[in-house]
CSV table of C-alpha atoms in Angstrom, one decimal:
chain,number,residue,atom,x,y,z
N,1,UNK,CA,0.0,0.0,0.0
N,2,UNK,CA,1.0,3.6,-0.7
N,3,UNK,CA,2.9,5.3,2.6
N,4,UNK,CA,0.3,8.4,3.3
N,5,UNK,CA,3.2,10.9,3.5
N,6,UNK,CA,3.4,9.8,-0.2
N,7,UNK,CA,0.1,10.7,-0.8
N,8,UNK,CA,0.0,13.5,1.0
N,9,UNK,CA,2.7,15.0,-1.3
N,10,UNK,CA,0.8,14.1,-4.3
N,11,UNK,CA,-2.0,16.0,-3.1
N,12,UNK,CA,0.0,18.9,-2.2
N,13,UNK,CA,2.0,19.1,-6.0
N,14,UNK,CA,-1.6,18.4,-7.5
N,15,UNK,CA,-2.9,20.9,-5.9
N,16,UNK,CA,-0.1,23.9,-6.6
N,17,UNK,CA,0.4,22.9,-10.2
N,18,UNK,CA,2.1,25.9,-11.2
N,19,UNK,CA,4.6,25.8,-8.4
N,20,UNK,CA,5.0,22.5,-9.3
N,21,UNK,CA,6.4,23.5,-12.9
N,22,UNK,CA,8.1,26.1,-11.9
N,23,UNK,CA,10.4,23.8,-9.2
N,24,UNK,CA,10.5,20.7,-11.9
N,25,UNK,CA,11.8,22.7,-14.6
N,26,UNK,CA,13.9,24.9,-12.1
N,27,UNK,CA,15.9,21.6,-10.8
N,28,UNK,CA,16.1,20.8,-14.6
N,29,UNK,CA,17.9,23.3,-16.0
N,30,UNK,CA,20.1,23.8,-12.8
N,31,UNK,CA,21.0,20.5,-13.6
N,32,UNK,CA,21.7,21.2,-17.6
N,33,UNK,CA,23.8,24.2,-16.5
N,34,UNK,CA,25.7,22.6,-14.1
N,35,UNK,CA,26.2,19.6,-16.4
N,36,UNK,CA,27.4,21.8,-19.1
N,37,UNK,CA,29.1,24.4,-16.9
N,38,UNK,CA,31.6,21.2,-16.0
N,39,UNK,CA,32.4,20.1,-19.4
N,40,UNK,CA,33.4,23.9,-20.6
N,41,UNK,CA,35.7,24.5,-17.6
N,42,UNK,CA,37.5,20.9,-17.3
N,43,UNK,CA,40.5,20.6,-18.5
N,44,UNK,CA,40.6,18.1,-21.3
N,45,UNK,CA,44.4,17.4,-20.6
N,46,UNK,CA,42.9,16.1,-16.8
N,47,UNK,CA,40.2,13.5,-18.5
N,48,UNK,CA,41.6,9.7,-18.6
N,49,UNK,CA,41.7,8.1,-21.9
N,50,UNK,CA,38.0,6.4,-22.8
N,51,UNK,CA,39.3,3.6,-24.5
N,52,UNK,CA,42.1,1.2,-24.4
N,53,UNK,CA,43.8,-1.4,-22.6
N,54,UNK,CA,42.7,-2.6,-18.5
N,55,UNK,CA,44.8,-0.4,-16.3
N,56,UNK,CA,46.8,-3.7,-15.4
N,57,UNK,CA,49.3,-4.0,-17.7
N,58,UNK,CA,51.7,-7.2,-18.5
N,59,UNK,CA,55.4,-6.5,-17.4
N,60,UNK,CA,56.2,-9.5,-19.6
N,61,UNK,CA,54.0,-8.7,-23.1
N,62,UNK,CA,55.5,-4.7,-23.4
N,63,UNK,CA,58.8,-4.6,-21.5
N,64,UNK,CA,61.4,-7.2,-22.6
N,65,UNK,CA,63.7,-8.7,-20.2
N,66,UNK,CA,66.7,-7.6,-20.1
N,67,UNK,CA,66.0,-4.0,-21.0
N,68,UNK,CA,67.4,-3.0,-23.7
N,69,UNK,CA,69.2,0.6,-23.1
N,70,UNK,CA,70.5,2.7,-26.2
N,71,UNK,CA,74.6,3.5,-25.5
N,72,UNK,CA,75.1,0.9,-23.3
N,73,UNK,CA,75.1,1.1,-19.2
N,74,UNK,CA,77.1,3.5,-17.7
N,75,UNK,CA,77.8,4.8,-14.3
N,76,UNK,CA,75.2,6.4,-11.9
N,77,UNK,CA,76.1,10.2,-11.3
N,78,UNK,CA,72.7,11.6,-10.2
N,79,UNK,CA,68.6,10.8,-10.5
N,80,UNK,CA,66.7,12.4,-13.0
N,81,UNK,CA,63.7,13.7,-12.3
N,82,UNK,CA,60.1,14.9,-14.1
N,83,UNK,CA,58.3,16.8,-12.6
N,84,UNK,CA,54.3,17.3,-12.8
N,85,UNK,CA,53.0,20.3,-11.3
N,86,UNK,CA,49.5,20.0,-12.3
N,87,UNK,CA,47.2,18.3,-10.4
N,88,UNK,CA,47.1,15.7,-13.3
N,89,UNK,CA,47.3,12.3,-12.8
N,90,UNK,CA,46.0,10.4,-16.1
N,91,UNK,CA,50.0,10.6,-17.6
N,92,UNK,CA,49.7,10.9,-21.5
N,93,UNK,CA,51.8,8.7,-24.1
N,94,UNK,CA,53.9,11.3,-24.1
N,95,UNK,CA,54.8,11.3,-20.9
N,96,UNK,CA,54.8,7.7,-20.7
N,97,UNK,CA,57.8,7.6,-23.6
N,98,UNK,CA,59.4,10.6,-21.9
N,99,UNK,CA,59.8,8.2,-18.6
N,100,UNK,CA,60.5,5.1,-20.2
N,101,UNK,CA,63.2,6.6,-22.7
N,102,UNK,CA,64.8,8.2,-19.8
N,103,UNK,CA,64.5,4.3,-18.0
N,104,UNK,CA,66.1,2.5,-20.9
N,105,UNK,CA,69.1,5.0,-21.7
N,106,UNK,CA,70.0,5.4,-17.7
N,107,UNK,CA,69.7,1.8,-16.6
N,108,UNK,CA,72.2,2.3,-13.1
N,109,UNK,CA,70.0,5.7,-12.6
N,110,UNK,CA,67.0,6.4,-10.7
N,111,UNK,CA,64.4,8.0,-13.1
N,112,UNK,CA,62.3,10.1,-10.0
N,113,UNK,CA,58.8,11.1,-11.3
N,114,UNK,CA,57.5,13.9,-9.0
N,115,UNK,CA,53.8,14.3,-9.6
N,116,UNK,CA,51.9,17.0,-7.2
N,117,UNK,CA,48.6,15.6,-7.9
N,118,UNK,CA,49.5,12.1,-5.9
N,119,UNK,CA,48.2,12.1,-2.3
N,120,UNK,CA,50.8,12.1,0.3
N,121,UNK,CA,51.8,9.0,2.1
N,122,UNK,CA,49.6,6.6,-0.1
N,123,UNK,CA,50.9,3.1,-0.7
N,124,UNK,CA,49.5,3.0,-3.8
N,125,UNK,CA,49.3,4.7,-7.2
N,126,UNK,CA,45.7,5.7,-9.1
N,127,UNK,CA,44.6,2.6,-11.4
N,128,UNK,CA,45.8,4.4,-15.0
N,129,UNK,CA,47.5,1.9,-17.5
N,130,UNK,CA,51.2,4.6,-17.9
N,131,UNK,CA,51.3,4.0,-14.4
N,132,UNK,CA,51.3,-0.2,-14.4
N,133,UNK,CA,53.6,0.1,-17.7
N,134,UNK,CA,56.0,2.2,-15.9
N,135,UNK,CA,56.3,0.1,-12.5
N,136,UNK,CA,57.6,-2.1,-15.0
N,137,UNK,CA,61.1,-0.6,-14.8
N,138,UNK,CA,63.1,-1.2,-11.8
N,139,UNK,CA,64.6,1.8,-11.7
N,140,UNK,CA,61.5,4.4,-11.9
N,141,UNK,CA,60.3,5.9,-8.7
N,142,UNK,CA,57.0,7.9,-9.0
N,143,UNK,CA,56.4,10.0,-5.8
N,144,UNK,CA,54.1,13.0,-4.5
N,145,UNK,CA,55.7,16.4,-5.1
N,146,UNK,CA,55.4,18.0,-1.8
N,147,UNK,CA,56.7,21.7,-2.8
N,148,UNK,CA,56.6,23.3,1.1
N,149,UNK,CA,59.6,21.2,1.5
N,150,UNK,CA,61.1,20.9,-1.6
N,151,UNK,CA,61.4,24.8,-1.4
N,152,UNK,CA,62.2,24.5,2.2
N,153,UNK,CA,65.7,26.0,3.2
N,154,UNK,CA,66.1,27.7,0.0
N,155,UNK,CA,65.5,31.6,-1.2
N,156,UNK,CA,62.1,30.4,-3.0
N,157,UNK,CA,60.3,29.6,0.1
N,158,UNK,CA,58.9,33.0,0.5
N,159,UNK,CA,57.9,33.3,-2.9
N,160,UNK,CA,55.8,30.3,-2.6
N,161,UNK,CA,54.2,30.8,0.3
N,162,UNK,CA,53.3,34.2,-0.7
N,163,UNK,CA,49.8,34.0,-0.7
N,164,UNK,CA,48.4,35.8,-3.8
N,165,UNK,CA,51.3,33.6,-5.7
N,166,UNK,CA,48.4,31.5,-7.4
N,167,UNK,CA,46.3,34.1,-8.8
N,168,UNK,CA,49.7,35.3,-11.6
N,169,UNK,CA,48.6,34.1,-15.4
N,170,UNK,CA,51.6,31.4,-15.7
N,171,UNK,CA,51.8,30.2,-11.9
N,172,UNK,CA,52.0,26.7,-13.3
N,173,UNK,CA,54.9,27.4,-16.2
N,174,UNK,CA,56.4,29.6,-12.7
N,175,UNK,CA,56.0,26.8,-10.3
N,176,UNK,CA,58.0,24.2,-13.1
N,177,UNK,CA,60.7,26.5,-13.5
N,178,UNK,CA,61.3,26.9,-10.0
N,179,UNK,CA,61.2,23.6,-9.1
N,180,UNK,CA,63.4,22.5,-11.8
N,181,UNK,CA,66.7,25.1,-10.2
N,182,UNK,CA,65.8,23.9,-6.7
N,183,UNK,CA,65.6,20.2,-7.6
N,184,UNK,CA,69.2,21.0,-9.2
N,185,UNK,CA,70.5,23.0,-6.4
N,186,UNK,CA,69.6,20.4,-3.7
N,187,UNK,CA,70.0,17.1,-5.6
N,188,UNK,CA,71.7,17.6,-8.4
N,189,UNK,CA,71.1,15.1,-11.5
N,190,UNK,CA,69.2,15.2,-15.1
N,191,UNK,CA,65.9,17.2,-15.3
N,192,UNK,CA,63.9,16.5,-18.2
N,193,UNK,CA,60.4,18.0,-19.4
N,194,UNK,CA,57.8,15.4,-19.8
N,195,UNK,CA,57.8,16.1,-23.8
N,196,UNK,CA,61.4,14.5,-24.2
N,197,UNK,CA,61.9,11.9,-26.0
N,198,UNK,CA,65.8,10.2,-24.9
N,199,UNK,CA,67.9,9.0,-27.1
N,200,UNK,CA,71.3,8.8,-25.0
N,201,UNK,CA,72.7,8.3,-21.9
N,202,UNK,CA,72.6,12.0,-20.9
N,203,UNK,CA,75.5,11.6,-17.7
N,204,UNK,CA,78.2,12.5,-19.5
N,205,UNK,CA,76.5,16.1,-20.0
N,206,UNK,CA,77.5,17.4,-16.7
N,207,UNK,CA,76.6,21.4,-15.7
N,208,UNK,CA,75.3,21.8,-18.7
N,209,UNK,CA,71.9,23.0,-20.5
N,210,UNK,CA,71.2,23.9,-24.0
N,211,UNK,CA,70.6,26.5,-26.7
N,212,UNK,CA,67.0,25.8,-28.0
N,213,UNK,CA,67.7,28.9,-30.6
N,214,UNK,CA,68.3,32.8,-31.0
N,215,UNK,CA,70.7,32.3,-28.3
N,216,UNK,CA,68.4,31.8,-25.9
N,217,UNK,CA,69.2,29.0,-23.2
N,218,UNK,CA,66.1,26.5,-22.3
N,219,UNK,CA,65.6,24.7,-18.9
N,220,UNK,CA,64.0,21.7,-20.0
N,221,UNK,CA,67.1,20.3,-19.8
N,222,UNK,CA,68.9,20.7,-17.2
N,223,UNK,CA,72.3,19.0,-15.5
N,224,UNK,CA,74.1,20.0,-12.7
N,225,UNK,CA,75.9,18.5,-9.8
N,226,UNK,CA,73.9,19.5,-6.8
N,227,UNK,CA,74.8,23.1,-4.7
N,228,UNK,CA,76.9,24.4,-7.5
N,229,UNK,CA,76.8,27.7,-7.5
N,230,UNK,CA,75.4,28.7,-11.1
N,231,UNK,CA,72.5,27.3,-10.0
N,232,UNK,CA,72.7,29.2,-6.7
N,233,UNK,CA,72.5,32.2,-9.0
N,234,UNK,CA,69.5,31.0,-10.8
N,235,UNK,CA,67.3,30.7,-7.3
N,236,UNK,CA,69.1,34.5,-6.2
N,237,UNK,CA,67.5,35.7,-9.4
N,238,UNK,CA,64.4,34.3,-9.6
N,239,UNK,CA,63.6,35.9,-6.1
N,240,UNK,CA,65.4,39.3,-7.0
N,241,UNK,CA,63.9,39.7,-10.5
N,242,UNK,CA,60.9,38.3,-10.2
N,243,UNK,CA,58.7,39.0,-13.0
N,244,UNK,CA,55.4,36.3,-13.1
N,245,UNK,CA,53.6,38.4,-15.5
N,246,UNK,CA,55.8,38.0,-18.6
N,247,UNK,CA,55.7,34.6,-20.4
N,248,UNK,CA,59.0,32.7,-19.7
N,249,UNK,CA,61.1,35.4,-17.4
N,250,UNK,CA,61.4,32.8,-15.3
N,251,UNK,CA,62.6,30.5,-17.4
N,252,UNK,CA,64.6,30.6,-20.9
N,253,UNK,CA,65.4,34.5,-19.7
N,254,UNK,CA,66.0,33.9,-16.0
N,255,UNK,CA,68.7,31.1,-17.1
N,256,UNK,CA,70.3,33.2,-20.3
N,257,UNK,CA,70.5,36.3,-18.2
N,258,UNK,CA,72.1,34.2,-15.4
N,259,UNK,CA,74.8,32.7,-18.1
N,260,UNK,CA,75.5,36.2,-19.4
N,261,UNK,CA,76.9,37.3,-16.4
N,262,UNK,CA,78.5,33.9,-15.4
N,263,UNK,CA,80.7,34.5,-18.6
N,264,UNK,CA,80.8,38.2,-18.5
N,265,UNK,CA,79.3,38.0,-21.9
N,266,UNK,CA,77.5,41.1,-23.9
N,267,UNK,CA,78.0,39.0,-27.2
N,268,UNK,CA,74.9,36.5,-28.2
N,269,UNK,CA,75.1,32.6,-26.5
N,270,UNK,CA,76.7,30.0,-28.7
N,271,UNK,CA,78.1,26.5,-28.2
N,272,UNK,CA,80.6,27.1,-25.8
N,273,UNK,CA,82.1,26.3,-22.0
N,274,UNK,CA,83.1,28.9,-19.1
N,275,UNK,CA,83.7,28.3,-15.6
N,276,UNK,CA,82.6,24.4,-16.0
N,277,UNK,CA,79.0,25.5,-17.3
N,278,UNK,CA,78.4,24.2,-20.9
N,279,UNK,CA,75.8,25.8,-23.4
N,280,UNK,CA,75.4,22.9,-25.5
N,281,UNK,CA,74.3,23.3,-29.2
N,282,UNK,CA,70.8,23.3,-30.2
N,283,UNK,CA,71.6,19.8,-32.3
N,284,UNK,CA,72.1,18.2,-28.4
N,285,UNK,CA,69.0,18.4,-27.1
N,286,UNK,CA,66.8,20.7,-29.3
N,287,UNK,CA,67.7,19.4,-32.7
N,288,UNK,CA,64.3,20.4,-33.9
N,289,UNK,CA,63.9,23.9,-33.2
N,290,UNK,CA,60.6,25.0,-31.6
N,291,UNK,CA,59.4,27.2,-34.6
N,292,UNK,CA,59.4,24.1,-37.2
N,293,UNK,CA,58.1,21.6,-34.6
N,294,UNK,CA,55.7,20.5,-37.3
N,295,UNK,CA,58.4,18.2,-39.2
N,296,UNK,CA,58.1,15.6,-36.0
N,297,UNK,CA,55.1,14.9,-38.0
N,298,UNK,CA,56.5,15.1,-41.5
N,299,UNK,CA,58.1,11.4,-43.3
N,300,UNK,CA,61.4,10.6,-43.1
N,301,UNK,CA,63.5,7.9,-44.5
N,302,UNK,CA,65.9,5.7,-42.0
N,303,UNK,CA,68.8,7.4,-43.0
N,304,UNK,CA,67.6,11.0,-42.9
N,305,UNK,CA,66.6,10.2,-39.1
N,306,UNK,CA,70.0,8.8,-38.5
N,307,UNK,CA,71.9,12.0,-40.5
N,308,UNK,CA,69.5,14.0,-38.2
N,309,UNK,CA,70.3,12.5,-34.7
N,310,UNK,CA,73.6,12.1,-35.0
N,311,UNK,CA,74.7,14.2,-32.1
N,312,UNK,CA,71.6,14.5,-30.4
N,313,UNK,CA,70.9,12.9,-26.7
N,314,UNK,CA,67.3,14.0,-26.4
N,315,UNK,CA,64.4,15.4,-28.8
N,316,UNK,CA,62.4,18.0,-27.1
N,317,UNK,CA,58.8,17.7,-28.6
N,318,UNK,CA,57.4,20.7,-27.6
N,319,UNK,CA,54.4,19.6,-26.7
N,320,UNK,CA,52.7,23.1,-25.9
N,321,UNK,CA,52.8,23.7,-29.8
N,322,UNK,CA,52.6,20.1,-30.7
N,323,UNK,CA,50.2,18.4,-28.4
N,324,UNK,CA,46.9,18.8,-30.7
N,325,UNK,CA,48.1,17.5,-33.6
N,326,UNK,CA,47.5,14.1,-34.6
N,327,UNK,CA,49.9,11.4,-35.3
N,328,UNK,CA,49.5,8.2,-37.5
N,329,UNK,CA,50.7,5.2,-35.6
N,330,UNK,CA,52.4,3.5,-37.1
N,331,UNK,CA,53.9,5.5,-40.2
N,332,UNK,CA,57.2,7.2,-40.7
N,333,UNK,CA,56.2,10.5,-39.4
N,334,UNK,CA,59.3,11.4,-37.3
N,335,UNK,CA,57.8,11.2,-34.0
N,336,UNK,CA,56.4,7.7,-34.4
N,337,UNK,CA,59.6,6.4,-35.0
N,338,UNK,CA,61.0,8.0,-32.7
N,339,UNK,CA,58.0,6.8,-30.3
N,340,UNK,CA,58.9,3.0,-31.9
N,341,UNK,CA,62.7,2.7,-31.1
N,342,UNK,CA,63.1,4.8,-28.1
N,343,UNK,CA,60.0,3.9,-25.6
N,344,UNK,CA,58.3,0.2,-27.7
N,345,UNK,CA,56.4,-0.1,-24.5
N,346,UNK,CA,54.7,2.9,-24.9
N,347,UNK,CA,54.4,2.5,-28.4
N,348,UNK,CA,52.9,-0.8,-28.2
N,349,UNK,CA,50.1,0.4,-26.0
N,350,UNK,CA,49.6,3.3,-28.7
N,351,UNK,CA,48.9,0.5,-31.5
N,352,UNK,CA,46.9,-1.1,-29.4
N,353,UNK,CA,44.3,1.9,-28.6
């Protein structure tokens, strides 16, 4: 039998028709708006991919045992470290070859992914399928990024905890380039951008970044043994010209004004060496220069790629510019074969999906 409270409230919407519309369509297109308001605002970098392999992935089927590492081992000097600032934690396959190039080429390394979306202190790592292929490698360590005491004990603390910090237009851009001097400062190591692509063992490149172009110097690459005091100079200026308004001040003109005056230089920045910091040629790390990013998805023959990379460690993919455009997998675009011999596992799962 009906519950009379139920029929009591049929009575009372029957008999206030009107207000009964009224609320029904109210809830209704609160609903829509909210619905819709969501999708606008999220961030589609955030969403996880809708198709695909289980999260679970085989160690066995996509990473081959031994691993096979380009160059050959060679001895641990340092980590080196991503780092995610975001609160992202669905990794893309970018990100996923950027880690697992790094892994194969740096075999005796720890490869340290530092991801500020991952709760503190949890034993375990969200259910996303980069994540599973990546535990695959013994030597890849993903941990939360806990920045109040990574900046801890250096000039940056302040300017972190300043509390209108997250309000500038490129806080995030901000946050990466600080974290990428104090990471060298304290630690010492490789740092790579997440839209690398390794082709080398990258140890022998020691206090050393390189010229992406137009003389300008570009942090994301970065290696330094830790406390040395260029990169002392970096976190001094960051702090005393602090400029979080102006696209890159922080970073590719924070470091090139910092290398200026460690070589006493009024000329423009060119492949060269003082005071034990190297400014390595584009061809080392930024073979493909930001403004002609599009030829990563242009054809290339076998031999072109080798007459290309022949002194490159590292392709930076510059995946601000790059990160919309689609890629045929598999084809000989430069990137997927690129994607094929320097990260298969990754690959693989790219085929697949």
């Amino acid at each position: 039998r009906t519950p009379s409270c139920l029929l009591k409230l049929t009575r009372v919407v029957l008999s206030h028709k009107p207000w009964a519309l009224f609320l029904l369509i109210f809830v209704f297109v609160s609903f829509a708006y909210i619905k819709l308001h969501s999708g606008i605002w999220e961030d589609p970098k955030s969403r996880g991919p809708t198709y695909g392999l289980p999260a679970e992935i085989s160690c066995a089927h996509y990473v081959p045992s031994p691993l096979s590492t380009a160059g050959g081992p060679s001895p641990s000097t340092g980590n080196v470290f991503f780092v995610e600032t975001s609160e992202q934690t669905t990794p893309s396959y970018l990100f996923s070859c950027s880690v697992e190039s790094a892994a194969r080429t740096h075999p005796t390394s720890k490869v340290v992914v530092l991801m500020k979306g991952l709760a503190k202190g949890s034993a375990s790592l969200p259910k996303h399928w980069a994540f599973s292929l990546l535990k695959c490698f013994p030597n890849v360590e993903i941990r939360p990024l806990d920045l109040t005491e990574l900046f801890s004990g250096t000039p940056l603390r302040r300017w972190y905890l300043w509390p209108l910090r997250h309000w500038e237009p490129y806080f995030l851009p901000v946050l990466s380039d600080a974290c990428r001097i104090v990471l060298m400062w304290k630690f010492g190591g490789i740092y790579l951008d997440t839209d690398f692509i390794v082709l080398k063992n990258l140890q022998n490149l020691t206090n050393a970044l390189g010229i992406q172009g137009d003389q300008v110097l570009n942090g994301a690459f970065l290696s330094f043994k830790p406390k040395h005091k260029f990169m002392e100079l970096c976190m001094q200026d960051f702090v005393e010209d602090y400029n979080g308004w102006v696209w890159g001040h922080q970073g590719p003109e924070l470091l090139t004004r910092v290398f200026k005056k460690w070589c006493s230089l009024k000329t423009t920045i060119k492949n060269m060496s003082c005071k034990g910091v190297s400014a390595l040629a584009p061809e080392v790390v930024y073979p493909i220069p930001w403004q002609d990013w599009k030829k990563l998805f242009e054809a290339v023959s076998a031999l072109e790629l080798r007459k290309l990379l022949k002194n490159t460690y590292a392709v930076h993919v510059w995946n601000k510019l790059s990160h919309g455009t689609k890629l045929e997998i598999p084809s000989q675009a430069l990137l997927a074969q690129l994607y094929s011999q320097f990260c298969p596992a990754t690959y693989a799962k790219m085929k697949q999906d």
